[in-house]
mmCIF file of C-alpha atoms and ligand atoms in Angstrom:
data_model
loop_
_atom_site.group_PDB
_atom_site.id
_atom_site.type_symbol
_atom_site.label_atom_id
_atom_site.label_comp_id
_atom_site.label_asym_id
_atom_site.label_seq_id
_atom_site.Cartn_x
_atom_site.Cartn_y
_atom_site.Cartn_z
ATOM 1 C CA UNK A 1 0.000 0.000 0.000
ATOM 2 C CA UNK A 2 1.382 3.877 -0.732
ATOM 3 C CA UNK A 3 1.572 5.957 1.303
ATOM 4 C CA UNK A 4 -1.886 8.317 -0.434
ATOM 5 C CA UNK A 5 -3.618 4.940 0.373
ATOM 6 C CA UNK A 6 -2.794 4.787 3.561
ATOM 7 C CA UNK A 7 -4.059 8.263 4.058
ATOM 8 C CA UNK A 8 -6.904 7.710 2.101
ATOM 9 C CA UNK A 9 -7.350 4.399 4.715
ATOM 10 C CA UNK A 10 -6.850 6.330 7.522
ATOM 11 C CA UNK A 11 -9.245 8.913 6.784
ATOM 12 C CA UNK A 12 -11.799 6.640 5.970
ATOM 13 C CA UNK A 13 -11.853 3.995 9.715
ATOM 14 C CA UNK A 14 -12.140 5.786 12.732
ATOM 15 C CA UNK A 15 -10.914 2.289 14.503
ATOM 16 C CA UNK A 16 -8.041 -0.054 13.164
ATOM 17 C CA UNK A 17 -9.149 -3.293 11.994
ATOM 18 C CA UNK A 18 -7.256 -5.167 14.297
ATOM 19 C CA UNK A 19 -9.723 -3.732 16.738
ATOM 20 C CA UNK A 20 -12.096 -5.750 14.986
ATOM 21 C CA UNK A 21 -13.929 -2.775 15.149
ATOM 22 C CA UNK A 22 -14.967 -0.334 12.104
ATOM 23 C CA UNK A 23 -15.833 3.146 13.156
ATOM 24 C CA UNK A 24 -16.747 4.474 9.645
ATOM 25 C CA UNK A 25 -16.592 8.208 10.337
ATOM 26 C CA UNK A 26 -18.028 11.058 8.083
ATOM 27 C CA UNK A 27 -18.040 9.574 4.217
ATOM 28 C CA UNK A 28 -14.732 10.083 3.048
ATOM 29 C CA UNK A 29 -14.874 12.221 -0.574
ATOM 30 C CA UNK A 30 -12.045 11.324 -2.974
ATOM 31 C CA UNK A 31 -10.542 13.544 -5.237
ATOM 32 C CA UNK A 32 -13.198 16.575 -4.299
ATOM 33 C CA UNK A 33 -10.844 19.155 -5.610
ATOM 34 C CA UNK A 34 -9.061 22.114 -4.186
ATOM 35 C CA UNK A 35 -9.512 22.373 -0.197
ATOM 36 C CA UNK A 36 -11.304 25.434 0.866
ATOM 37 C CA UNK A 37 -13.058 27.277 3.238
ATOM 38 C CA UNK A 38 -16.245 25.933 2.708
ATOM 39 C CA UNK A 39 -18.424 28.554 4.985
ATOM 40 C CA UNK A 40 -16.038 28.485 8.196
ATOM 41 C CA UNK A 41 -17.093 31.003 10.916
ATOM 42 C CA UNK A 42 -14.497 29.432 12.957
ATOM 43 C CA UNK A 43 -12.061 32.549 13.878
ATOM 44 C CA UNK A 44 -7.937 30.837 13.982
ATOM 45 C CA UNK A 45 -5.006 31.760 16.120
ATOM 46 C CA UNK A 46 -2.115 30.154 16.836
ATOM 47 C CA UNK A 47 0.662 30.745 19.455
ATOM 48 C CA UNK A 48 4.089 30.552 18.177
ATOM 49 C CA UNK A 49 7.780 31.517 18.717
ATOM 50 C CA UNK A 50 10.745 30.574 17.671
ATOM 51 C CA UNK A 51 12.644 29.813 20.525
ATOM 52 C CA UNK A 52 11.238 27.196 22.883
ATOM 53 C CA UNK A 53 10.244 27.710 26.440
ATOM 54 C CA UNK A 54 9.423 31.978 25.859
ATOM 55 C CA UNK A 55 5.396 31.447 27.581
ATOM 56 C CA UNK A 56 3.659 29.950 24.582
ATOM 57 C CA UNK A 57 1.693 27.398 26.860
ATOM 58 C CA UNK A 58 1.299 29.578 29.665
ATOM 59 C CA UNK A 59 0.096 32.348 27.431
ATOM 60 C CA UNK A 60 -2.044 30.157 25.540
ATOM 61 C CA UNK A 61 -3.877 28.445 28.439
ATOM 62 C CA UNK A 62 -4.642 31.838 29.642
ATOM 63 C CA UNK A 63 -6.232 32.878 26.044
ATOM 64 C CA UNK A 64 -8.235 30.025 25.998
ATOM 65 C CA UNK A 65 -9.555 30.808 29.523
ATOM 66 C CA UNK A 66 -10.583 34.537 27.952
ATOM 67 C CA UNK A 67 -12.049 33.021 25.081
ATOM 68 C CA UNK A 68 -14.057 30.137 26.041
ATOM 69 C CA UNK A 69 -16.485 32.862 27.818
ATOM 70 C CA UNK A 70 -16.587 34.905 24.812
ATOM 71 C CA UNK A 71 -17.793 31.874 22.618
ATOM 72 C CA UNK A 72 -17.215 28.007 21.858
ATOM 73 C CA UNK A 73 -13.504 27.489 22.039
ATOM 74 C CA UNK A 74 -11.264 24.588 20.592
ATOM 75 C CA UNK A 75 -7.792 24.520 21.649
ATOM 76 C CA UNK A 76 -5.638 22.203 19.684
ATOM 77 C CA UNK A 77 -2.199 21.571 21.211
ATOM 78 C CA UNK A 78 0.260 21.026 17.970
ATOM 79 C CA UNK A 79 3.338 20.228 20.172
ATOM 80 C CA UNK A 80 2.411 17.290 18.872
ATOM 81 C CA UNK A 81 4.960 14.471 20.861
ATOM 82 C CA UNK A 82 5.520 17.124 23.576
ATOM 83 C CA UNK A 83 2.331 18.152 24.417
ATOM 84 C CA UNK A 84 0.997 20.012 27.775
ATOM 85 C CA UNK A 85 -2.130 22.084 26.835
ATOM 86 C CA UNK A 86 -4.487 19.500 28.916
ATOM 87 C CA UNK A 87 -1.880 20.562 32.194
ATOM 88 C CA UNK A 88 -3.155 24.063 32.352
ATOM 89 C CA UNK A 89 -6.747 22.750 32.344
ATOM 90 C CA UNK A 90 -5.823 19.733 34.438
ATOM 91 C CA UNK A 91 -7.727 17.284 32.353
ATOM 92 C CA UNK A 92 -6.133 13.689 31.499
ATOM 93 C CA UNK A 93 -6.967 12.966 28.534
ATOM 94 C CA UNK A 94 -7.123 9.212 26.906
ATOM 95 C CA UNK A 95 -6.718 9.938 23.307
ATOM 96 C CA UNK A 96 -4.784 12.461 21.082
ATOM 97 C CA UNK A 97 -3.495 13.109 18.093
ATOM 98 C CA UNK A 98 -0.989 10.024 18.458
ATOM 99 C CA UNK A 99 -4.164 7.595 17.934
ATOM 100 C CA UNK A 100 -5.331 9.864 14.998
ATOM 101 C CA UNK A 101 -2.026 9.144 13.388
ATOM 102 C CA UNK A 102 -2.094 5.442 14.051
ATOM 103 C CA UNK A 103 -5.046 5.121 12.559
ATOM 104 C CA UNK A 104 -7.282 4.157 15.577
ATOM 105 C CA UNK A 105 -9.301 7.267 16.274
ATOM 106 C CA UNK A 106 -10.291 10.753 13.755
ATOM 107 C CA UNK A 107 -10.009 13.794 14.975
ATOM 108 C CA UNK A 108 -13.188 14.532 16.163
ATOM 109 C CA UNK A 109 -12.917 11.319 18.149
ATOM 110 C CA UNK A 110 -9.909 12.896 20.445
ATOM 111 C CA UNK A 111 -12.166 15.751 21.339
ATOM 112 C CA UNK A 112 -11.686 16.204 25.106
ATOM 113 C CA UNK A 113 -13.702 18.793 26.801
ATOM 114 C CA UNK A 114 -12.006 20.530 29.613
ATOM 115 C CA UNK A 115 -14.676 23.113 31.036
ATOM 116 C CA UNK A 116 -17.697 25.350 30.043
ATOM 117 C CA UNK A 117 -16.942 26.105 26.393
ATOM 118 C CA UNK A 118 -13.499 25.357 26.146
ATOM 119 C CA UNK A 119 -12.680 21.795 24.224
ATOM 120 C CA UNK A 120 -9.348 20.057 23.521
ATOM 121 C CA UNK A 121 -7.761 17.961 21.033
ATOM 122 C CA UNK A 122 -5.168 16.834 23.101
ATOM 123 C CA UNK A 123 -1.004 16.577 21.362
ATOM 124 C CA UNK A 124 0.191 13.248 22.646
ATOM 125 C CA UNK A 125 3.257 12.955 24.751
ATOM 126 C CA UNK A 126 6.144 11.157 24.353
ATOM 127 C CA UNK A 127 5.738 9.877 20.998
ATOM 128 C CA UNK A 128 8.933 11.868 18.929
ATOM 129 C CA UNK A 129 7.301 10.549 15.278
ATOM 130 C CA UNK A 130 4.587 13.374 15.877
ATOM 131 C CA UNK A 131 7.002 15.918 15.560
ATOM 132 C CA UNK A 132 7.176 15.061 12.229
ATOM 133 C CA UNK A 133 4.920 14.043 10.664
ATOM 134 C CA UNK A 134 4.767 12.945 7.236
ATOM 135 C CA UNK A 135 2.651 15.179 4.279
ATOM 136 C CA UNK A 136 -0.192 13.188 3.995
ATOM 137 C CA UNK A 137 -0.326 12.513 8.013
ATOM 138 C CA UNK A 138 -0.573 16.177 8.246
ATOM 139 C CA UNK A 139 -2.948 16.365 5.311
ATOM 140 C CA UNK A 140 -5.425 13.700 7.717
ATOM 141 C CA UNK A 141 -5.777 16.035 10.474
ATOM 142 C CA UNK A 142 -6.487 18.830 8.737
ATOM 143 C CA UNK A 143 -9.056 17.905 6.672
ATOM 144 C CA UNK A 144 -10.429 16.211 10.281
ATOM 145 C CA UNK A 145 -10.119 20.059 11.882
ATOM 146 C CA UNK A 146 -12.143 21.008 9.160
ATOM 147 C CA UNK A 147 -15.171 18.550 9.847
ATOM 148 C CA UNK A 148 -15.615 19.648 13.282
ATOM 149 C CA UNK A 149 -14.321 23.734 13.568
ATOM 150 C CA UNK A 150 -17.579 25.088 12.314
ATOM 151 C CA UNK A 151 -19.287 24.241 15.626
ATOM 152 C CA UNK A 152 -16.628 26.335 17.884
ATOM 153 C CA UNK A 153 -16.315 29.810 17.732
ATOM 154 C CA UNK A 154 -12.565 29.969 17.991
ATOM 155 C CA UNK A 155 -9.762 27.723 17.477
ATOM 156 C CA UNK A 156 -6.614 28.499 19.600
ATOM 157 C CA UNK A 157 -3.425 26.792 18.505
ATOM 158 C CA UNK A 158 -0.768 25.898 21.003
ATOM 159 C CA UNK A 159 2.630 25.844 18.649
ATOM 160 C CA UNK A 160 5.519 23.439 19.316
ATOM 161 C CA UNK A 161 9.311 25.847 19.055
ATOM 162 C CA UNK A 162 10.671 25.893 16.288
ATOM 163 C CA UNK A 163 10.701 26.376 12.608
ATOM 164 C CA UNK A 164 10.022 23.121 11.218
ATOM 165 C CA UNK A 165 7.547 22.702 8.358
ATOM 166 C CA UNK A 166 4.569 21.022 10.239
ATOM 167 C CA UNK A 167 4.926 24.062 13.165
ATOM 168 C CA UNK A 168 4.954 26.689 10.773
ATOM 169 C CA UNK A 169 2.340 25.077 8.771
ATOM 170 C CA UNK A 170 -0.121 25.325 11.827
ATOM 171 C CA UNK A 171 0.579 28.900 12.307
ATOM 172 C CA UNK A 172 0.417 29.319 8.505
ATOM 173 C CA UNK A 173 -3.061 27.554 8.903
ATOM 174 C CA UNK A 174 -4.498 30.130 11.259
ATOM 175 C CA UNK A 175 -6.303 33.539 10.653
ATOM 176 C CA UNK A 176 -4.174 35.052 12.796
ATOM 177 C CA UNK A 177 -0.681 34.149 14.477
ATOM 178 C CA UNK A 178 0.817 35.943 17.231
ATOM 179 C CA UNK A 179 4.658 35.489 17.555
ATOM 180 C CA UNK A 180 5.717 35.403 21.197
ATOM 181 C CA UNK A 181 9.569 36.160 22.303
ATOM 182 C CA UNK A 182 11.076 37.235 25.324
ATOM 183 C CA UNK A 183 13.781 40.260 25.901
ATOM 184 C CA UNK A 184 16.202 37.714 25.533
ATOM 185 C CA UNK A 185 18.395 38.077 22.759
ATOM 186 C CA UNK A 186 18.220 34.277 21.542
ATOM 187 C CA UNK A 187 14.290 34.258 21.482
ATOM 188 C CA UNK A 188 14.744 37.465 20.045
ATOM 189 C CA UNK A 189 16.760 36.135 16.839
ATOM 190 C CA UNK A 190 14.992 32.907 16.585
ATOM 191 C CA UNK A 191 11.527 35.276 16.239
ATOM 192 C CA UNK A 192 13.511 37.032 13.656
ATOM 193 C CA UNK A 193 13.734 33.406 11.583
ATOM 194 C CA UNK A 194 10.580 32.726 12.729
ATOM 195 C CA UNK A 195 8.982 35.335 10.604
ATOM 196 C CA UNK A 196 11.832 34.448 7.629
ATOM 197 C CA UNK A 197 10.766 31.263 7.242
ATOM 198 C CA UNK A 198 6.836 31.824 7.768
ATOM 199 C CA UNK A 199 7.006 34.205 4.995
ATOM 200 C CA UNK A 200 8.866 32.025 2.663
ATOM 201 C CA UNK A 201 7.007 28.925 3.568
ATOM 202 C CA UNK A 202 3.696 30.337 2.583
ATOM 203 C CA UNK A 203 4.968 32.002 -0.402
ATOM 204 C CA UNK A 204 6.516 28.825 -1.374
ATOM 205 C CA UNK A 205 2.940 26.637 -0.849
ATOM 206 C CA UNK A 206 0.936 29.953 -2.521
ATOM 207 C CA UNK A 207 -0.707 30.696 0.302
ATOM 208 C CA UNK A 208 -0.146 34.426 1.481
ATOM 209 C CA UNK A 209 -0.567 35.381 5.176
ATOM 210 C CA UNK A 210 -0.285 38.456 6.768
ATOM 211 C CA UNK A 211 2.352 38.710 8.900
ATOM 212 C CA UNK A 212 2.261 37.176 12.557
ATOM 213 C CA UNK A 213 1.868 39.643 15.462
ATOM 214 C CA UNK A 214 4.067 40.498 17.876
ATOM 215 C CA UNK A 215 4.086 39.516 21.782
ATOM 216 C CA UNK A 216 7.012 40.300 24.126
ATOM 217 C CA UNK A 217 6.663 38.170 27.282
ATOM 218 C CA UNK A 218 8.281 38.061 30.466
ATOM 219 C CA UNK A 219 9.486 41.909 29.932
ATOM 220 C CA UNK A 220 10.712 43.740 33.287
ATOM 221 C CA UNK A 221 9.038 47.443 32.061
ATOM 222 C CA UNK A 222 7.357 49.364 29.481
ATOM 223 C CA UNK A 223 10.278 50.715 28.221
ATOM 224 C CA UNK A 224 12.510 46.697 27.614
ATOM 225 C CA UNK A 225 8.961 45.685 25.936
ATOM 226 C CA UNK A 226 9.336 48.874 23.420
ATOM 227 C CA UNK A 227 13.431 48.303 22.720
ATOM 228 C CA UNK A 228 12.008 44.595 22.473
ATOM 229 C CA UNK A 229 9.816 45.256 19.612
ATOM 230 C CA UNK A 230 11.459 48.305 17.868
ATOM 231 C CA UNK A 231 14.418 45.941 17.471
ATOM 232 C CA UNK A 232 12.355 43.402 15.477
ATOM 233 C CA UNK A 233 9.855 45.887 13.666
ATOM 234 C CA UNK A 234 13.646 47.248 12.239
ATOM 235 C CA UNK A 235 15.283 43.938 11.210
ATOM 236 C CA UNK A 236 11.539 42.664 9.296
ATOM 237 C CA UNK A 237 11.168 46.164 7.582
ATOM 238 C CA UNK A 238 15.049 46.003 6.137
ATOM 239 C CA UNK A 239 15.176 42.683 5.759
ATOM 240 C CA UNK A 240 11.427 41.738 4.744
ATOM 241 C CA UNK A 241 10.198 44.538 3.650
ATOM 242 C CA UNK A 242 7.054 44.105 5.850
ATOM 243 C CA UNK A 243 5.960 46.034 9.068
ATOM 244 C CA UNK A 244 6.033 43.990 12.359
ATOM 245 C CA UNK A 245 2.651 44.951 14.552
ATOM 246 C CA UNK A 246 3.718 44.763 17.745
ATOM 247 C CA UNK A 247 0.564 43.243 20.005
ATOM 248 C CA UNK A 248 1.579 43.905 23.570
ATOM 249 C CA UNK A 249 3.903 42.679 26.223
ATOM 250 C CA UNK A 250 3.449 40.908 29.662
ATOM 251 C CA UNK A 251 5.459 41.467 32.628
ATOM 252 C CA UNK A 252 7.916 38.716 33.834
ATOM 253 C CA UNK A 253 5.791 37.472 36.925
ATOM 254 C CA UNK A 254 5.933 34.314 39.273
ATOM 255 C CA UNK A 255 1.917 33.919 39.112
ATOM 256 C CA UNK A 256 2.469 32.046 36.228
ATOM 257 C CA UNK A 257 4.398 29.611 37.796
ATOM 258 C CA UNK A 258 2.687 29.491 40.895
ATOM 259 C CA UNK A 259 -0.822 29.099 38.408
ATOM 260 C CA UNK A 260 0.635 26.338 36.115
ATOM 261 C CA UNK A 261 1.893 24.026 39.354
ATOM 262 C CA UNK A 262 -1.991 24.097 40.610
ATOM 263 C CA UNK A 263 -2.707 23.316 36.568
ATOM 264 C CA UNK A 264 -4.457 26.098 36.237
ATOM 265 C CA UNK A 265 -3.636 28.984 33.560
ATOM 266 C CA UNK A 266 -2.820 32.847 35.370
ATOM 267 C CA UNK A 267 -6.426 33.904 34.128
ATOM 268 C CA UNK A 268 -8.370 31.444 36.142
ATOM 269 C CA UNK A 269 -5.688 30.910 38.955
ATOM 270 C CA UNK A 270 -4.920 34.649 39.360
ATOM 271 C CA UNK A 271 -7.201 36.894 37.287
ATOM 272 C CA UNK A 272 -6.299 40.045 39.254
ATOM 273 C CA UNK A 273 -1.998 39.408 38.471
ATOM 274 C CA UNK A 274 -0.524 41.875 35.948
ATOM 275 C CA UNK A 275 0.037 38.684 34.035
ATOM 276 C CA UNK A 276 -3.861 38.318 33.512
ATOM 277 C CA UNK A 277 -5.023 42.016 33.208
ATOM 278 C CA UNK A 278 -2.290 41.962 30.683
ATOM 279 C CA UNK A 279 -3.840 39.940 28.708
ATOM 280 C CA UNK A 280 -6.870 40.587 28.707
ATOM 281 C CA UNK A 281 -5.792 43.732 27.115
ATOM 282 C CA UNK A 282 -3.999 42.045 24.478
ATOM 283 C CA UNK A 283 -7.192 39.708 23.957
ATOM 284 C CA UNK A 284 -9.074 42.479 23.405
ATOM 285 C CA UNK A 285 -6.536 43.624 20.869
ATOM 286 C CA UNK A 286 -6.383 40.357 19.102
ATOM 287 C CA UNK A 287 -10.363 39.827 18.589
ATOM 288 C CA UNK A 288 -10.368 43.527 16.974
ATOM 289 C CA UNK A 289 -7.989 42.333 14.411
ATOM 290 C CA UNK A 290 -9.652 38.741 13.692
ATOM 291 C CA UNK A 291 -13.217 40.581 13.724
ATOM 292 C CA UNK A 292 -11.811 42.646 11.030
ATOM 293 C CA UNK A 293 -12.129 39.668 8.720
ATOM 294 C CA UNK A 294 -14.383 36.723 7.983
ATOM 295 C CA UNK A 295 -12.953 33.542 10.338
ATOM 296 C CA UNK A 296 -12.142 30.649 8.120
ATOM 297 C CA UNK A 297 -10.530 28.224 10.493
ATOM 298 C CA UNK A 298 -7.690 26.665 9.802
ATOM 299 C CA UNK A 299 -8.326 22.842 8.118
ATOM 300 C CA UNK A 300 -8.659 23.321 4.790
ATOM 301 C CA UNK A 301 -5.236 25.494 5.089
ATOM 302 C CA UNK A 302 -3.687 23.237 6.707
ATOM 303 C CA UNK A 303 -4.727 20.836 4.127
ATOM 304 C CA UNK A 304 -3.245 23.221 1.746
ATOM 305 C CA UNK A 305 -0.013 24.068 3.653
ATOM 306 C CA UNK A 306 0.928 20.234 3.501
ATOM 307 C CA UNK A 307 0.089 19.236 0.290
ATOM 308 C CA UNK A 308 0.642 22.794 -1.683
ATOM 309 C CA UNK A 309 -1.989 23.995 -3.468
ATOM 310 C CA UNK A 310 -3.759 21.045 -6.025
ATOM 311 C CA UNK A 311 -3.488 22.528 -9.499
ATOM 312 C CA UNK A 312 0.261 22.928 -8.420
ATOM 313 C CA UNK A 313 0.494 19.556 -7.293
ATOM 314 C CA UNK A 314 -0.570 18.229 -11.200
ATOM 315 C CA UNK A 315 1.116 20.329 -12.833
HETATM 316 N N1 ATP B 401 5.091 36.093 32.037
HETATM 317 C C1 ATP B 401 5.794 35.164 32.674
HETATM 318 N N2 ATP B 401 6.381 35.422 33.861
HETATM 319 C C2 ATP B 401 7.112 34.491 34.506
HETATM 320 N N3 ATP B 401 7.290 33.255 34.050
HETATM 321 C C3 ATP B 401 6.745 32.925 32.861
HETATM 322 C C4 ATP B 401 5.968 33.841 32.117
HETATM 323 N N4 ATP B 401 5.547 33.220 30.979
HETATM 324 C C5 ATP B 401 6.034 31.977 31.024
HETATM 325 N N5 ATP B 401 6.761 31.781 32.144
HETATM 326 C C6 ATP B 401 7.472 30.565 32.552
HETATM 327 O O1 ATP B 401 8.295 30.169 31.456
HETATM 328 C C7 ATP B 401 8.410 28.752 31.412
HETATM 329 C C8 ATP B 401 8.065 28.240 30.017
HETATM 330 O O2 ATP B 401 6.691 28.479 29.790
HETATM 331 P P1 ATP B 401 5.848 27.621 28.729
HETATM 332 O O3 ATP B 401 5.956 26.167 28.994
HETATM 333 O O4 ATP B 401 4.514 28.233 28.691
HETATM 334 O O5 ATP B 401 6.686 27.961 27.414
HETATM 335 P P2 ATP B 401 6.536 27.334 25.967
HETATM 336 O O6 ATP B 401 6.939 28.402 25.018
HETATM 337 O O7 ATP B 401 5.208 26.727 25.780
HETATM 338 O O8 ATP B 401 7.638 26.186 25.989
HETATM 339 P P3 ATP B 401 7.852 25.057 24.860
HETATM 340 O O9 ATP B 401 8.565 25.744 23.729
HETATM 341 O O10 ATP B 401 8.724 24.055 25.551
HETATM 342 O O11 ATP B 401 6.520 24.542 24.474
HETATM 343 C C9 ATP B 401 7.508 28.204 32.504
HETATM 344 O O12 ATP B 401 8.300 27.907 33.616
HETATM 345 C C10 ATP B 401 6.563 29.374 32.792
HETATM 346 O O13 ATP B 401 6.106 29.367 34.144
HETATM 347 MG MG1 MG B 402 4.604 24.806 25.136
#
């Protein structure tokens, strides 16, 4: 069997055989063309950086803890391998996107829900094959994002570090991305190639994005947060030609550690921290810019980020 029938397998049983067990799950359409929005109301944002360990979890967790009272919210955790979106909403969950690539559950079948209005599809931990996955493995998930996104209101994408194509291809996927880095001059550069590679990679699959926006974490003042983000907004205009929107910063603040060891995010553990009201700010922020335009989820992209676009892949 090929590897485009094992997709096409895997997309089609929501159980392996071996299982005994067939789980047909929603009728799987071959060869239906180009992917494409098809009428998503689902607004996307992802959570990246470049460097690991600069809040993306933390920050995340706290988003979805904003959102999920604002409207139906699905966090997918794409540190797929290395995954601990379910800690900040201390849920355990029993599947995740480790049984979606063996071939043993779809997506919608991972589903966990963690509290009122806020859902998780859960990354898998301790499997290192998820971190990269192969094209049409990608491809599976998601064209399984798209079957169930419509119902949620917001899907909130917890990156894995990095620049590898699968990580940038989530945040490539997404209506929005916000880039996070600290004042540190590593997470600073890595942000930098970040933003290289995001551009290229979407240029190179022909699917334009605006560019990600900026968040400077753990920042000590006003004033670090501003040298933070004039240094970048300089290096993308020479050296991009674009203009870096800088979203906000967060102070550096031990309620986020004292929050995450009670599994809790810093909005629902400590709402009143600087951390939270931060945030909230920047929340604010973020839904003006992804009201500004029609939410379109982020399956069918992601379809489109791993495969490139169809006519290309003919030709
Ligand atoms: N604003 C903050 N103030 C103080 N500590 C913070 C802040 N944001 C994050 N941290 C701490 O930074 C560490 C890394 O946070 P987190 O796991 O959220 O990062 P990450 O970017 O998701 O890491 P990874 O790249 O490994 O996924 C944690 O110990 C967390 O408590
Ligand atoms: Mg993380």
């Amino acid at each position: 069997m090929n590897r485009w029938d094992h997709a096409r397998q895997l997309l089609r049983i929501g159980r392996r055989a071996e299982t005994g067990e067939r789980l047909p799950v929603e009728p799987f359409r071959a060869s239906s063309g180009a992917p494409g929005p098809r009428s998503v109301r689902c607004r996307s944002l992802c959570i990246a950086s470049g460097k690991g360990g600069t809040g993306k979890s933390s920050l995340t967790a706290a988003v979805a803890d904003i959102l999920r009272l604002k409207g139906k919210t699905l966090l997918l955790d794409a540190d797929l391998g290395c995954a601990n979106a379910h800690i900040f909403h201390d849920v355990h969950p029993e599947r995740s996107f480790a049984d979606v690539v063996a071939g043993d559950r779809a997506v919608h079948e991972i589903v966990t829900p963690c509290s009122d209005g806020l859902d998780l599809l859960p990354g898998g931990s301790g499997v290192g094959r998820l971190a990269g996955l192969r094209e049409y493995e990608l491809e599976m998930i998601g064209r399984g994002l798209g079957r169930i996104e419509a119902g949620y209101e917001f899907l909130l994408v917890d990156s894995a570090a990095g620049l590898s194509r699968q990580t940038v291809a989530f945040a490539a996927a997404c209506d929005r991305t916000v880039l996070v880095t600290t004042p540190d001059v590593t997470a600073m550069t890595d942000a930098y190639a970040f933003l290289k590679v995001f551009v290229r990679q979407c240029a190179a699959a022909g699917v334009p994005r605006e560019l990600p926006l900026l968040v400077v974490n753990r920042a000590t003042s006003d004033q670090e947060a501003r040298d933070v983000g004039d240094r970048l907004r300089e290096v993308t205009r020479k050296f991009l030609d674009q203009r870096l929107e800088v979203l906000g910063w967060i102070p550096d603040d031990r309620a986020v550690f004292r929050c995450t060891q009670r599994r809790r995010s810093v909005v629902s553990g400590e709402p009143e921290s600087a951390v939270a009201q931060a945030l909230e700010q920047i929340v604010a922020r973020l839904l003006d810019q992804l009201q500004e335009r029609e939410g379109l989820g982020a399956g069918w992209r992601l379809e489109e980020m791993s495969t490139g676009p169809r006519a290309t892949r003919r030709a």
